[in-house]
């Protein structure tokens, strides 16, 4: 029995629109397709790979859907935009993840960025265990906060003082209030496709999960909450100038991802960041780099160090928590001293600065600060992106992509992609969905959305990269044969 690739892919992807109630049907179609794909691969290509099956994941996820909205604790994890159900993880180590069916993956999601030194690093785990013996939360000052604060202040050019909180969303909520308090202005400029967490005022053209789900804005966000949020186009200084002219002396802040990771991966043009720096200064607005994703990832000092442009305020998260919940915002002393209790701008948190997260962050940064780490991360990221794009071109696919330190991405379009409009107008999302599933079934775990970046870790090896490229070659060949 031999199925054509097209028939297999049609069967495979006709299953993705099934809802939770039909999961067994979906599951059986997929496992039939998996078998067929394995046969097809063995017969038609030399680079055959074992194609995974996901019976236990399917079972657990079916139950999860009855217990939690969409079966997940954060939307993108549900794989809605790529089709099929997510795999359920059992454990992670280094560059790898294992699901509950025992399938092993080369992981390029890295728990969405924090796992830059590799998952479950022994030194980090040992330190967390040692701290845990003293308790899990103090709700009182602890010396570990000073230690992590000193590391952050030493590394990030814009940061003289820092406030720790529990997530990137919280950091951005504190940051926007601080910008408004400092300038005594209300309006802010953000950029289409940039994500700054799920606070009401940022859920405008917000990229990431919001774009993935086709929800440019979310119901439940009062109009009044977003009325002061003005959207400009990324890499387009003119669009910023226009807003500044139309809202003279009213803009509190210009807020952006200095490298976009929430519309897929987009680098700023050389003149864009410096242009924003100049415009913010000229207009009395605070320039904010949201480095929740890029901080300590594109270089040790973040995107501001990588590109040599210093904002007034920086938000952080992910890497500085070493895999535990953390967020932070920091900036010039004169601005940060407005934050309570030093100043009147209120922001607080029961678990903020908790000893476990501080410990994981400290140990992670110690490892990450070794010389040459980020150069190596970029070399590996570039090797991966070049290899995958070359495989795509070989099989006749339009593809483009890029890297910055340990962050990377590619689109199924010719490119270049300068902003969210380019990404959403040109990239082939259907192809991305198929690509994602076929890579997953062969042991490569990629972000389940075209609108997310990829993350390299210190534990990925050249062998992992070459294996990923070989699998990509096979998958892109299958897609070309459709
Ligand atoms: C740039 C940026 N800002 C803010 C956030 C929100 O962070 P968190 O998910 O920790 O709330 C994210 C999350 O991915 C992000 O990428």
Short mmCIF file of N, CA, C and O in Angstrom, two decimals, residues 7 52 62 92 96 127 138 140 172 183 210 246 270 280 292 344 388 398 403 436:
data_model
loop_
_atom_site.label_atom_id
_atom_site.label_comp_id
_atom_site.label_asym_id
_atom_site.label_seq_id
_atom_site.Cartn_x
_atom_site.Cartn_y
_atom_site.Cartn_z
N UNK A 7 -1.87 13.03 -0.70
CA UNK A 7 -3.00 12.40 -0.02
C UNK A 7 -2.74 12.31 1.48
O UNK A 7 -3.60 12.56 2.30
N UNK A 52 7.02 10.12 14.74
CA UNK A 52 6.50 9.89 16.08
C UNK A 52 4.99 9.68 16.10
O UNK A 52 4.28 10.19 15.24
N UNK A 62 -6.74 15.72 25.69
CA UNK A 62 -8.21 15.62 25.61
C UNK A 62 -8.81 15.92 26.98
O UNK A 62 -9.79 16.66 27.11
N UNK A 92 12.67 17.81 30.55
CA UNK A 92 13.58 18.55 29.67
C UNK A 92 14.99 18.47 30.24
O UNK A 92 15.18 18.38 31.46
N UNK A 96 17.23 19.33 24.89
CA UNK A 96 16.22 18.34 24.52
C UNK A 96 15.00 18.38 25.42
O UNK A 96 15.07 18.77 26.59
N UNK A 127 21.63 24.86 42.96
CA UNK A 127 21.47 26.12 43.71
C UNK A 127 20.03 26.32 44.15
O UNK A 127 19.77 26.79 45.27
N UNK A 138 9.97 34.55 51.05
CA UNK A 138 10.18 35.27 52.30
C UNK A 138 9.17 36.42 52.48
O UNK A 138 8.78 36.75 53.59
N UNK A 140 9.99 39.28 52.33
CA UNK A 140 10.85 40.24 53.05
C UNK A 140 12.12 40.37 52.24
O UNK A 140 12.40 39.52 51.39
N UNK A 172 5.90 45.00 32.24
CA UNK A 172 5.41 46.00 31.29
C UNK A 172 4.30 46.85 31.89
O UNK A 172 4.18 48.04 31.58
N UNK A 183 6.44 61.39 33.08
CA UNK A 183 6.25 62.45 32.09
C UNK A 183 4.99 63.27 32.35
O UNK A 183 4.80 64.33 31.74
N UNK A 210 -1.77 36.74 20.25
CA UNK A 210 -2.92 37.52 19.81
C UNK A 210 -3.02 37.45 18.29
O UNK A 210 -4.10 37.23 17.72
N UNK A 246 1.15 64.71 15.48
CA UNK A 246 -0.29 64.83 15.74
C UNK A 246 -0.61 64.87 17.23
O UNK A 246 -1.75 65.15 17.61
N UNK A 270 19.33 49.43 10.68
CA UNK A 270 20.39 50.13 11.43
C UNK A 270 19.95 51.52 11.91
O UNK A 270 20.31 51.94 13.01
N UNK A 280 12.55 60.32 20.59
CA UNK A 280 12.08 60.32 21.99
C UNK A 280 12.69 61.51 22.73
O UNK A 280 11.98 62.26 23.42
N UNK A 292 12.17 41.80 27.46
CA UNK A 292 11.75 40.56 28.12
C UNK A 292 12.29 39.36 27.33
O UNK A 292 12.75 38.38 27.92
N UNK A 344 6.09 57.93 44.56
CA UNK A 344 4.64 57.76 44.67
C UNK A 344 4.01 56.75 43.71
O UNK A 344 2.83 56.43 43.84
N UNK A 388 18.61 25.75 6.93
CA UNK A 388 17.19 25.51 6.66
C UNK A 388 16.75 26.29 5.42
O UNK A 388 16.03 25.77 4.56
N UNK A 398 9.92 29.67 -1.24
CA UNK A 398 10.33 31.03 -0.90
C UNK A 398 10.54 31.07 0.60
O UNK A 398 9.64 30.73 1.37
N UNK A 403 18.96 36.28 12.29
CA UNK A 403 19.40 35.94 13.64
C UNK A 403 19.86 37.21 14.38
O UNK A 403 20.22 38.21 13.74
N UNK A 436 5.53 22.71 10.46
CA UNK A 436 5.66 22.55 11.90
C UNK A 436 5.32 21.13 12.32
O UNK A 436 6.05 20.49 13.08
#
